[in-house]
C-alpha cells in the first residue's frame, strides 16, 4: 500500500472520528426545552434526538466503540505508512542509532496531532456552539450506526450497568426544571440583553411570590383606616376625603373586632344622591376574607381566586389584626414601578451612588433588590428592614444605632414610638491601598 492510499485511509478515519465526536457532544449537549420548541415547529428529527437522549445507553456505547476503534486503526495505519518516510528523513539529518526512534516519534506525533485537532478538538467545539442544530443534522446517520454496533454495545452495556448497580448509581437522565434553572436562564437573558432590567426584575418578583409572606406586602395595622359601627356621618365623610381608598374596614368598637368592610363606591353613591346615612348597616357592610399572617403571596392569590375577593384582613396567632392586603398590593409587589402611583411616597430613596434613605417598613426583599444583596441572614425571623435591624441589635433601637452587613452600614436616623421610621444606608467603601483605617472613638 503506497503513501497515497495510506493517507486517503487516514483522512477517512479522521473524518469518521470527527463525525462520531461531533454527534456525541451535540446530542448530549442539546437542551430538551429547545428541542421541543423545534419539534413543535414541524421538525420531526428533533423528537428523535429527544428519544435518543432518554435512551442513551446504546448511543454512548456505540460512539465510544467507534471512536476508540477508529483511533486505534488510525494509529496503526498512520504509523506503518508514515514511519518509513520520517525514518529516511531522520537518517539524512542524523545518521545515528536514534534515527529509528526519531522516525517513530515523528510519525506518532503527526497522527496523534491529526486526531486531536480534527477528530476531537474541532468537532467538540463546534458541537458546543450549535448543539441542537447539529444534533438534528446527524440524528439519522448516527441512528444507523447505532443499529450496526448494537450487538457489541449491548454486551458493553451489560458490564457497565452491572458496575453502576454495584455502586448504586442511578443512570436515568433527570430533565426536570427547577427554580434555580429558570433563574439562571433569566439571569443569562438579562446579561445578554434579551431582557431589559425592569423585565428581569418583574420575572424575579413573580417567582418570589412563593417565598414572600403576606406581611411583606400588606398595609400594617397602624396605617389602617377603618370605620366603627356607630361612627358619625361627618367622620366617615372626612375619612373618605382624606384617604381615597376603595375599601374600608368596619369594626365594632376597635380594630380587633372586625365585622366586614365597605366599598367606598357604595357610600359615595349615596352621598352623590344626597342620601343621608346615620350609621353603617347590613346593606353596605360586606363579608371580609380573614387570613393568617403565615400565608405566602402565592397562597393568597389562590384564596382571592377561589373566593372572588380582592380584599383581606391579616391576623396573627393571637387573633389580632396585623394588617390588610388587597390584590393591588400583590400586583404592586410583582410589577413595582410599573403600577405604583407616581405620587406615592417611595420607601427607598437613592441619595447618591453610595447612600439610600429607606423606610423602616420596607420589605426585606425590596431592600435586597435595591442594594443588590444576595441574602440577609436568618431572614425567616423578620419581614422588614426594621425587623432586620432589631434582630441584629437584639434591643429596641435608638437614633444613631447602626448595623454593618454585606458592605453596607444601616444607621437608624428616626424613631417614632419605638418604631424604626427611617434608616440611612451607606455603602462601606474599602480603604485605599496604603491608607490606614480611620480612628474609632472609644
Short mmCIF file of C-alpha atoms in Angstrom, two decimals:
data_model
loop_
_atom_site.label_atom_id
_atom_site.label_comp_id
_atom_site.label_asym_id
_atom_site.label_seq_id
_atom_site.Cartn_x
_atom_site.Cartn_y
_atom_site.Cartn_z
CA UNK A 1 0.00 0.00 0.00
CA UNK A 2 1.61 3.24 -1.12
CA UNK A 3 1.66 6.54 0.74
CA UNK A 4 -1.30 7.98 -1.21
CA UNK A 5 -3.58 5.10 -0.29
CA UNK A 6 -2.45 5.24 3.34
CA UNK A 7 -3.16 8.98 3.54
CA UNK A 8 -6.60 8.51 1.99
CA UNK A 9 -7.42 5.84 4.57
CA UNK A 10 -6.07 8.08 7.36
CA UNK A 11 -8.19 11.02 6.18
CA UNK A 12 -11.24 8.76 6.04
CA UNK A 13 -10.62 7.54 9.59
CA UNK A 14 -10.20 11.11 10.85
CA UNK A 15 -13.47 12.08 9.15
CA UNK A 16 -15.28 9.16 10.81
CA UNK A 17 -13.90 10.15 14.20
CA UNK A 18 -14.87 13.77 13.51
CA UNK A 19 -18.46 12.70 12.84
CA UNK A 20 -18.69 10.47 15.95
CA UNK A 21 -17.19 13.10 18.30
CA UNK A 22 -19.44 15.81 16.92
CA UNK A 23 -22.53 13.60 17.25
CA UNK A 24 -21.71 12.61 20.81
CA UNK A 25 -21.32 16.17 22.13
CA UNK A 26 -24.16 17.66 20.04
CA UNK A 27 -26.76 15.11 21.11
CA UNK A 28 -25.63 15.03 24.74
CA UNK A 29 -25.48 18.84 24.96
CA UNK A 30 -28.80 19.62 23.25
CA UNK A 31 -31.33 21.27 25.55
CA UNK A 32 -34.58 19.36 25.78
CA UNK A 33 -36.67 22.53 26.08
CA UNK A 34 -35.21 23.97 22.88
CA UNK A 35 -35.61 20.66 21.06
CA UNK A 36 -39.30 20.60 21.98
CA UNK A 37 -39.73 24.09 20.53
CA UNK A 38 -38.03 22.98 17.31
CA UNK A 39 -40.23 19.86 17.17
CA UNK A 40 -43.36 22.00 17.59
CA UNK A 41 -42.30 24.00 14.53
CA UNK A 42 -42.54 20.81 12.44
CA UNK A 43 -39.02 19.32 12.63
CA UNK A 44 -39.58 15.59 13.30
CA UNK A 45 -35.86 14.90 13.74
CA UNK A 46 -35.93 16.92 16.99
CA UNK A 47 -38.23 14.28 18.50
CA UNK A 48 -35.72 11.59 17.50
CA UNK A 49 -32.97 13.47 19.35
CA UNK A 50 -35.14 13.72 22.48
CA UNK A 51 -35.91 9.99 22.28
CA UNK A 52 -32.22 9.16 21.91
CA UNK A 53 -31.37 11.32 24.93
CA UNK A 54 -33.90 9.44 27.04
CA UNK A 55 -32.44 6.06 25.94
CA UNK A 56 -28.78 6.97 25.60
CA UNK A 57 -27.05 3.75 26.72
CA UNK A 58 -26.71 2.25 23.22
CA UNK A 59 -25.79 5.64 21.78
CA UNK A 60 -22.84 6.27 24.13
CA UNK A 61 -21.62 2.68 23.89
CA UNK A 62 -21.72 2.76 20.09
CA UNK A 63 -19.95 6.10 19.76
CA UNK A 64 -17.23 5.06 22.20
CA UNK A 65 -16.72 1.81 20.32
CA UNK A 66 -16.48 3.73 17.06
CA UNK A 67 -14.20 6.50 18.34
CA UNK A 68 -11.74 4.13 20.02
CA UNK A 69 -11.74 1.63 17.14
CA UNK A 70 -11.09 4.39 14.59
CA UNK A 71 -8.33 5.91 16.75
CA UNK A 72 -6.54 2.58 17.15
CA UNK A 73 -6.87 1.78 13.45
CA UNK A 74 -5.68 5.28 12.57
CA UNK A 75 -2.60 4.80 14.73
CA UNK A 76 -1.78 1.52 13.06
CA UNK A 77 -2.26 2.83 9.52
CA UNK A 78 -0.56 6.15 10.16
CA UNK A 79 2.45 4.71 11.94
CA UNK A 80 3.07 1.99 9.37
CA UNK A 81 2.74 4.36 6.40
CA UNK A 82 4.49 7.45 7.76
CA UNK A 83 7.25 5.84 9.79
CA UNK A 84 9.47 4.85 6.81
CA UNK A 85 9.40 8.38 5.38
CA UNK A 86 10.20 10.00 8.73
CA UNK A 87 12.94 7.40 9.27
CA UNK A 88 14.57 8.25 5.96
CA UNK A 89 14.30 11.97 6.75
CA UNK A 90 15.84 11.44 10.18
CA UNK A 91 18.67 9.32 8.67
CA UNK A 92 19.57 12.11 6.26
CA UNK A 93 19.74 14.65 9.05
CA UNK A 94 21.05 12.39 11.78
CA UNK A 95 22.62 9.10 10.63
CA UNK A 96 22.92 7.77 14.16
CA UNK A 97 21.50 4.97 16.35
CA UNK A 98 18.47 7.09 17.35
CA UNK A 99 17.22 7.61 13.80
CA UNK A 100 14.62 4.83 14.04
CA UNK A 101 13.30 6.16 17.35
CA UNK A 102 13.11 9.69 15.92
CA UNK A 103 11.19 8.42 12.88
CA UNK A 104 8.70 6.55 15.08
CA UNK A 105 8.22 9.57 17.39
CA UNK A 106 7.59 11.92 14.46
CA UNK A 107 5.03 9.59 12.88
CA UNK A 108 3.31 9.09 16.25
CA UNK A 109 3.13 12.85 16.93
CA UNK A 110 1.80 13.54 13.43
CA UNK A 111 -1.02 11.01 13.65
CA UNK A 112 -1.86 11.97 17.24
CA UNK A 113 -1.97 15.68 16.33
CA UNK A 114 -4.26 14.99 13.38
CA UNK A 115 -6.74 13.11 15.57
CA UNK A 116 -6.59 15.62 18.44
CA UNK A 117 -7.17 18.58 16.13
CA UNK A 118 -9.61 17.23 13.54
CA UNK A 119 -11.23 14.31 15.36
CA UNK A 120 -11.54 15.68 18.88
CA UNK A 121 -10.98 19.39 19.50
CA UNK A 122 -12.68 20.96 16.46
CA UNK A 123 -15.82 18.77 16.34
CA UNK A 124 -16.44 19.11 20.06
CA UNK A 125 -16.08 22.88 19.97
CA UNK A 126 -18.46 23.08 17.02
CA UNK A 127 -20.97 20.83 18.80
CA UNK A 128 -20.88 23.02 21.91
CA UNK A 129 -21.60 26.13 19.83
CA UNK A 130 -24.54 24.68 17.82
CA UNK A 131 -25.74 21.62 19.77
CA UNK A 132 -29.39 21.46 18.71
CA UNK A 133 -28.77 22.40 15.08
CA UNK A 134 -26.02 19.80 14.62
CA UNK A 135 -27.86 17.13 16.62
CA UNK A 136 -30.79 17.34 14.21
CA UNK A 137 -28.47 17.02 11.20
CA UNK A 138 -26.62 13.93 12.47
CA UNK A 139 -29.51 12.06 14.12
CA UNK A 140 -30.42 9.90 11.09
CA UNK A 141 -26.91 8.63 10.21
CA UNK A 142 -26.00 8.13 13.89
CA UNK A 143 -29.16 6.05 14.34
CA UNK A 144 -28.00 3.74 11.53
CA UNK A 145 -24.55 3.49 13.11
CA UNK A 146 -26.11 2.55 16.47
CA UNK A 147 -28.06 -0.29 14.83
CA UNK A 148 -24.83 -1.64 13.29
CA UNK A 149 -22.99 -1.53 16.62
CA UNK A 150 -25.93 -2.73 18.75
CA UNK A 151 -24.67 -6.31 19.45
CA UNK A 152 -21.33 -5.07 20.79
CA UNK A 153 -22.99 -2.10 22.55
CA UNK A 154 -25.44 -4.49 24.23
CA UNK A 155 -22.57 -6.55 25.67
CA UNK A 156 -20.70 -3.45 26.88
CA UNK A 157 -23.84 -2.00 28.48
CA UNK A 158 -24.42 -5.22 30.46
CA UNK A 159 -20.99 -4.80 32.06
CA UNK A 160 -21.47 -1.04 32.62
CA UNK A 161 -24.94 -1.47 34.14
CA UNK A 162 -23.65 -4.16 36.48
CA UNK A 163 -20.95 -1.81 37.76
CA UNK A 164 -23.49 1.02 38.19
CA UNK A 165 -25.74 -1.29 40.21
CA UNK A 166 -22.87 -2.28 42.45
CA UNK A 167 -22.20 1.36 43.31
CA UNK A 168 -25.98 2.19 43.35
CA UNK A 169 -25.71 4.89 40.68
CA UNK A 170 -28.95 6.00 39.02
CA UNK A 171 -28.36 6.20 35.26
CA UNK A 172 -31.71 7.76 34.37
CA UNK A 173 -31.38 11.29 32.96
CA UNK A 174 -33.15 13.95 35.03
CA UNK A 175 -34.64 16.67 32.83
CA UNK A 176 -36.80 18.29 35.50
CA UNK A 177 -36.71 22.09 35.57
CA UNK A 178 -36.03 23.69 38.96
CA UNK A 179 -36.37 27.28 40.15
CA UNK A 180 -32.57 27.63 40.07
CA UNK A 181 -32.53 26.50 36.42
CA UNK A 182 -35.16 29.06 35.44
CA UNK A 183 -33.44 31.77 37.46
CA UNK A 184 -30.14 31.01 35.72
CA UNK A 185 -31.82 31.22 32.30
CA UNK A 186 -33.44 34.55 33.21
CA UNK A 187 -30.13 35.94 34.51
CA UNK A 188 -28.37 34.82 31.34
CA UNK A 189 -31.06 36.53 29.27
CA UNK A 190 -30.62 39.74 31.23
CA UNK A 191 -26.82 39.67 30.83
CA UNK A 192 -27.17 39.02 27.10
CA UNK A 193 -29.51 42.00 26.74
CA UNK A 194 -32.51 39.86 25.72
CA UNK A 195 -34.39 41.02 28.84
CA UNK A 196 -34.49 44.61 30.00
CA UNK A 197 -33.64 45.36 33.61
CA UNK A 198 -37.26 46.09 34.51
CA UNK A 199 -38.47 42.88 32.84
CA UNK A 200 -35.83 40.89 34.70
CA UNK A 201 -36.95 42.42 37.98
CA UNK A 202 -40.57 41.62 37.14
CA UNK A 203 -39.85 37.93 36.44
CA UNK A 204 -37.85 37.59 39.66
CA UNK A 205 -40.73 39.07 41.65
CA UNK A 206 -43.18 36.56 40.16
CA UNK A 207 -41.08 33.66 41.41
CA UNK A 208 -40.66 35.29 44.81
CA UNK A 209 -44.42 35.07 45.41
CA UNK A 210 -43.79 31.51 46.62
CA UNK A 211 -41.35 32.74 49.26
CA UNK A 212 -42.68 36.15 50.32
CA UNK A 213 -45.29 36.07 53.06
CA UNK A 214 -48.32 38.32 53.34
CA UNK A 215 -46.80 40.77 55.90
CA UNK A 216 -44.16 41.80 53.33
CA UNK A 217 -46.82 43.47 51.14
CA UNK A 218 -49.70 44.34 53.48
CA UNK A 219 -50.73 47.69 54.95
CA UNK A 220 -49.60 47.50 58.56
CA UNK A 221 -52.03 47.80 61.50
CA UNK A 222 -51.04 51.34 62.44
CA UNK A 223 -51.76 52.57 58.90
CA UNK A 224 -55.22 51.00 58.58
CA UNK A 225 -58.10 53.44 58.19
CA UNK A 226 -61.33 51.86 59.46
CA UNK A 227 -64.90 52.75 60.43
CA UNK A 228 -66.79 51.74 63.55
CA UNK A 229 -70.46 50.80 63.58
CA UNK A 230 -71.52 53.94 65.41
CA UNK A 231 -69.15 56.30 63.66
CA UNK A 232 -70.76 59.69 62.89
CA UNK A 233 -71.50 60.51 59.29
CA UNK A 234 -69.25 63.54 59.37
CA UNK A 235 -66.29 61.42 60.50
CA UNK A 236 -66.92 58.95 57.68
CA UNK A 237 -67.08 61.79 55.14
CA UNK A 238 -63.80 63.19 56.46
CA UNK A 239 -62.01 59.83 56.23
CA UNK A 240 -63.28 59.33 52.69
CA UNK A 241 -61.94 62.73 51.71
CA UNK A 242 -58.56 62.34 53.43
CA UNK A 243 -57.92 58.72 52.46
CA UNK A 244 -59.08 57.92 48.90
CA UNK A 245 -59.08 54.15 49.36
CA UNK A 246 -61.54 51.90 47.58
CA UNK A 247 -62.30 49.74 50.64
CA UNK A 248 -62.51 50.47 54.36
CA UNK A 249 -62.57 48.01 57.23
CA UNK A 250 -65.61 48.10 59.53
CA UNK A 251 -65.13 47.17 63.20
CA UNK A 252 -67.46 47.05 66.20
CA UNK A 253 -65.57 49.26 68.64
CA UNK A 254 -61.87 48.77 67.97
CA UNK A 255 -59.74 47.34 65.17
CA UNK A 256 -59.57 43.79 66.55
CA UNK A 257 -63.37 43.42 66.41
CA UNK A 258 -63.69 43.09 62.63
CA UNK A 259 -67.21 42.87 61.21
CA UNK A 260 -66.56 43.31 57.48
CA UNK A 261 -65.70 46.05 55.04
CA UNK A 262 -67.44 48.67 52.97
CA UNK A 263 -66.77 49.68 49.42
CA UNK A 264 -66.21 53.43 49.16
CA UNK A 265 -68.25 53.39 45.96
CA UNK A 266 -71.41 52.36 47.85
CA UNK A 267 -71.10 55.27 50.25
CA UNK A 268 -70.14 57.79 47.57
CA UNK A 269 -73.23 56.86 45.52
CA UNK A 270 -75.44 57.71 48.50
CA UNK A 271 -73.57 60.98 49.04
CA UNK A 272 -73.90 61.94 45.38
CA UNK A 273 -77.64 61.17 45.53
CA UNK A 274 -77.93 63.44 48.59
CA UNK A 275 -78.95 60.44 50.71
CA UNK A 276 -78.08 60.68 54.37
CA UNK A 277 -76.80 57.72 56.37
CA UNK A 278 -76.69 57.86 60.15
CA UNK A 279 -74.79 54.59 60.55
CA UNK A 280 -73.38 51.68 58.57
CA UNK A 281 -75.77 48.76 58.09
CA UNK A 282 -76.05 45.33 56.51
CA UNK A 283 -76.82 46.79 53.09
CA UNK A 284 -73.39 48.41 52.90
CA UNK A 285 -71.19 46.08 55.01
CA UNK A 286 -69.73 43.12 53.13
CA UNK A 287 -68.15 39.93 54.46
CA UNK A 288 -64.39 40.16 54.63
CA UNK A 289 -61.80 37.48 53.96
CA UNK A 290 -59.74 36.70 57.08
CA UNK A 291 -56.31 35.14 56.52
CA UNK A 292 -53.36 34.19 58.78
CA UNK A 293 -50.11 36.11 58.52
CA UNK A 294 -48.23 32.90 57.68
CA UNK A 295 -49.64 32.66 54.14
CA UNK A 296 -47.37 33.30 51.17
CA UNK A 297 -48.43 35.75 48.49
CA UNK A 298 -48.88 32.84 46.09
CA UNK A 299 -51.29 31.14 48.51
CA UNK A 300 -53.17 34.40 48.98
CA UNK A 301 -53.59 34.73 45.21
CA UNK A 302 -55.22 31.28 45.24
CA UNK A 303 -57.56 32.42 48.04
CA UNK A 304 -58.53 35.54 46.11
CA UNK A 305 -59.18 33.44 43.02
CA UNK A 306 -61.35 30.88 44.83
CA UNK A 307 -63.37 33.41 46.88
CA UNK A 308 -63.63 36.10 44.15
CA UNK A 309 -62.46 38.62 46.76
CA UNK A 310 -59.82 41.34 46.36
CA UNK A 311 -59.51 42.46 49.98
CA UNK A 312 -58.39 40.53 53.08
CA UNK A 313 -57.69 41.14 56.76
CA UNK A 314 -54.46 39.65 58.12
CA UNK A 315 -54.44 38.31 61.69
CA UNK A 316 -51.71 36.73 63.80
CA UNK A 317 -51.77 33.67 66.06
CA UNK A 318 -53.44 35.70 68.83
CA UNK A 319 -56.32 36.68 66.50
CA UNK A 320 -55.15 40.30 66.50
CA UNK A 321 -55.33 42.31 63.28
CA UNK A 322 -51.84 42.99 61.96
CA UNK A 323 -52.76 44.46 58.60
CA UNK A 324 -54.91 44.43 55.48
CA UNK A 325 -53.95 43.45 51.95
CA UNK A 326 -55.56 43.80 48.54
CA UNK A 327 -54.99 42.27 45.14
CA UNK A 328 -53.47 45.58 44.07
CA UNK A 329 -50.84 45.26 46.82
CA UNK A 330 -49.72 41.95 45.33
CA UNK A 331 -49.60 43.40 41.83
CA UNK A 332 -47.53 46.33 43.08
CA UNK A 333 -45.15 43.85 44.72
CA UNK A 334 -44.76 41.99 41.43
CA UNK A 335 -44.62 44.90 39.00
CA UNK A 336 -43.10 47.60 41.18
CA UNK A 337 -42.85 50.98 39.49
CA UNK A 338 -44.96 49.83 36.55
CA UNK A 339 -48.13 50.10 38.65
CA UNK A 340 -47.06 52.19 41.63
CA UNK A 341 -48.69 55.66 41.55
CA UNK A 342 -46.18 58.36 40.79
CA UNK A 343 -47.28 60.48 43.72
CA UNK A 344 -46.97 57.65 46.23
CA UNK A 345 -44.19 58.17 48.75
CA UNK A 346 -41.27 55.93 47.91
CA UNK A 347 -39.90 53.60 50.58
CA UNK A 348 -36.39 53.60 49.11
CA UNK A 349 -34.82 56.91 48.04
CA UNK A 350 -31.38 56.90 46.46
CA UNK A 351 -29.43 59.94 47.67
CA UNK A 352 -26.26 59.28 45.64
CA UNK A 353 -24.28 56.34 44.34
CA UNK A 354 -23.38 55.15 47.82
CA UNK A 355 -26.27 56.04 50.14
CA UNK A 356 -30.01 55.46 50.45
CA UNK A 357 -32.84 56.60 52.73
CA UNK A 358 -35.06 53.61 53.46
CA UNK A 359 -38.38 53.46 55.28
CA UNK A 360 -38.27 51.03 58.21
CA UNK A 361 -41.35 49.18 56.99
CA UNK A 362 -39.77 48.35 53.61
CA UNK A 363 -39.96 44.59 52.89
CA UNK A 364 -36.58 42.89 53.08
CA UNK A 365 -37.00 41.56 49.52
CA UNK A 366 -37.25 45.10 48.15
CA UNK A 367 -34.10 46.09 50.03
CA UNK A 368 -32.27 43.10 48.53
CA UNK A 369 -33.17 44.25 45.02
CA UNK A 370 -32.30 47.90 45.66
CA UNK A 371 -28.90 47.17 47.22
CA UNK A 372 -28.15 44.01 45.16
CA UNK A 373 -27.63 41.95 48.31
CA UNK A 374 -27.90 38.20 47.71
CA UNK A 375 -29.39 37.25 51.06
CA UNK A 376 -29.98 38.61 54.56
CA UNK A 377 -29.00 36.28 57.43
CA UNK A 378 -31.74 34.23 59.13
CA UNK A 379 -34.41 36.18 57.24
CA UNK A 380 -37.15 33.84 58.43
CA UNK A 381 -37.13 35.86 61.67
CA UNK A 382 -38.21 39.20 60.17
CA UNK A 383 -40.11 40.68 57.22
CA UNK A 384 -38.88 44.28 57.01
CA UNK A 385 -35.57 46.12 57.15
CA UNK A 386 -36.60 47.44 60.59
CA UNK A 387 -37.01 43.84 61.73
CA UNK A 388 -33.51 43.06 60.45
CA UNK A 389 -32.03 45.93 62.48
CA UNK A 390 -33.86 44.89 65.67
CA UNK A 391 -32.87 41.26 65.15
CA UNK A 392 -29.19 42.16 64.78
CA UNK A 393 -29.14 44.74 67.61
CA UNK A 394 -31.11 42.45 69.98
CA UNK A 395 -32.67 45.52 71.60
CA UNK A 396 -35.09 48.38 71.00
CA UNK A 397 -33.11 50.68 68.69
CA UNK A 398 -32.28 54.31 69.26
CA UNK A 399 -31.21 57.01 66.79
CA UNK A 400 -27.59 56.55 65.64
CA UNK A 401 -27.65 52.79 66.32
CA UNK A 402 -26.12 51.03 63.34
CA UNK A 403 -25.52 47.60 61.86
CA UNK A 404 -22.99 46.69 59.20
CA UNK A 405 -23.68 43.87 56.77
CA UNK A 406 -22.61 42.89 53.22
CA UNK A 407 -20.58 46.07 52.75
CA UNK A 408 -23.38 48.39 53.90
CA UNK A 409 -23.93 50.39 57.08
CA UNK A 410 -27.57 50.54 58.21
CA UNK A 411 -27.98 53.50 60.58
CA UNK A 412 -31.19 54.41 62.42
CA UNK A 413 -31.98 58.11 61.83
CA UNK A 414 -35.59 58.40 63.01
CA UNK A 415 -37.64 56.62 65.69
CA UNK A 416 -41.39 57.01 66.17
CA UNK A 417 -42.75 55.46 69.40
CA UNK A 418 -40.08 52.71 69.46
CA UNK A 419 -40.68 52.04 65.76
CA UNK A 420 -37.84 52.50 63.28
CA UNK A 421 -39.22 55.12 60.93
CA UNK A 422 -36.24 55.74 58.67
CA UNK A 423 -32.77 54.34 58.01
CA UNK A 424 -29.71 55.80 56.32
CA UNK A 425 -27.92 53.07 54.38
CA UNK A 426 -24.37 53.83 53.30
CA UNK A 427 -22.09 51.65 51.25
CA UNK A 428 -18.90 51.00 53.19
CA UNK A 429 -16.08 51.67 50.75
CA UNK A 430 -12.83 49.70 51.24
CA UNK A 431 -9.77 51.70 52.31
CA UNK A 432 -7.42 52.64 49.50
CA UNK A 433 -4.19 50.66 49.31
CA UNK A 434 -1.69 52.01 51.79
CA UNK A 435 -4.30 54.15 53.54
CA UNK A 436 -4.65 53.49 57.26
CA UNK A 437 -8.15 52.98 58.65
CA UNK A 438 -9.87 55.93 60.28
CA UNK A 439 -9.52 56.03 64.08
CA UNK A 440 -12.54 54.83 66.07
CA UNK A 441 -13.94 56.66 69.08
CA UNK A 442 -13.80 54.79 72.36
#
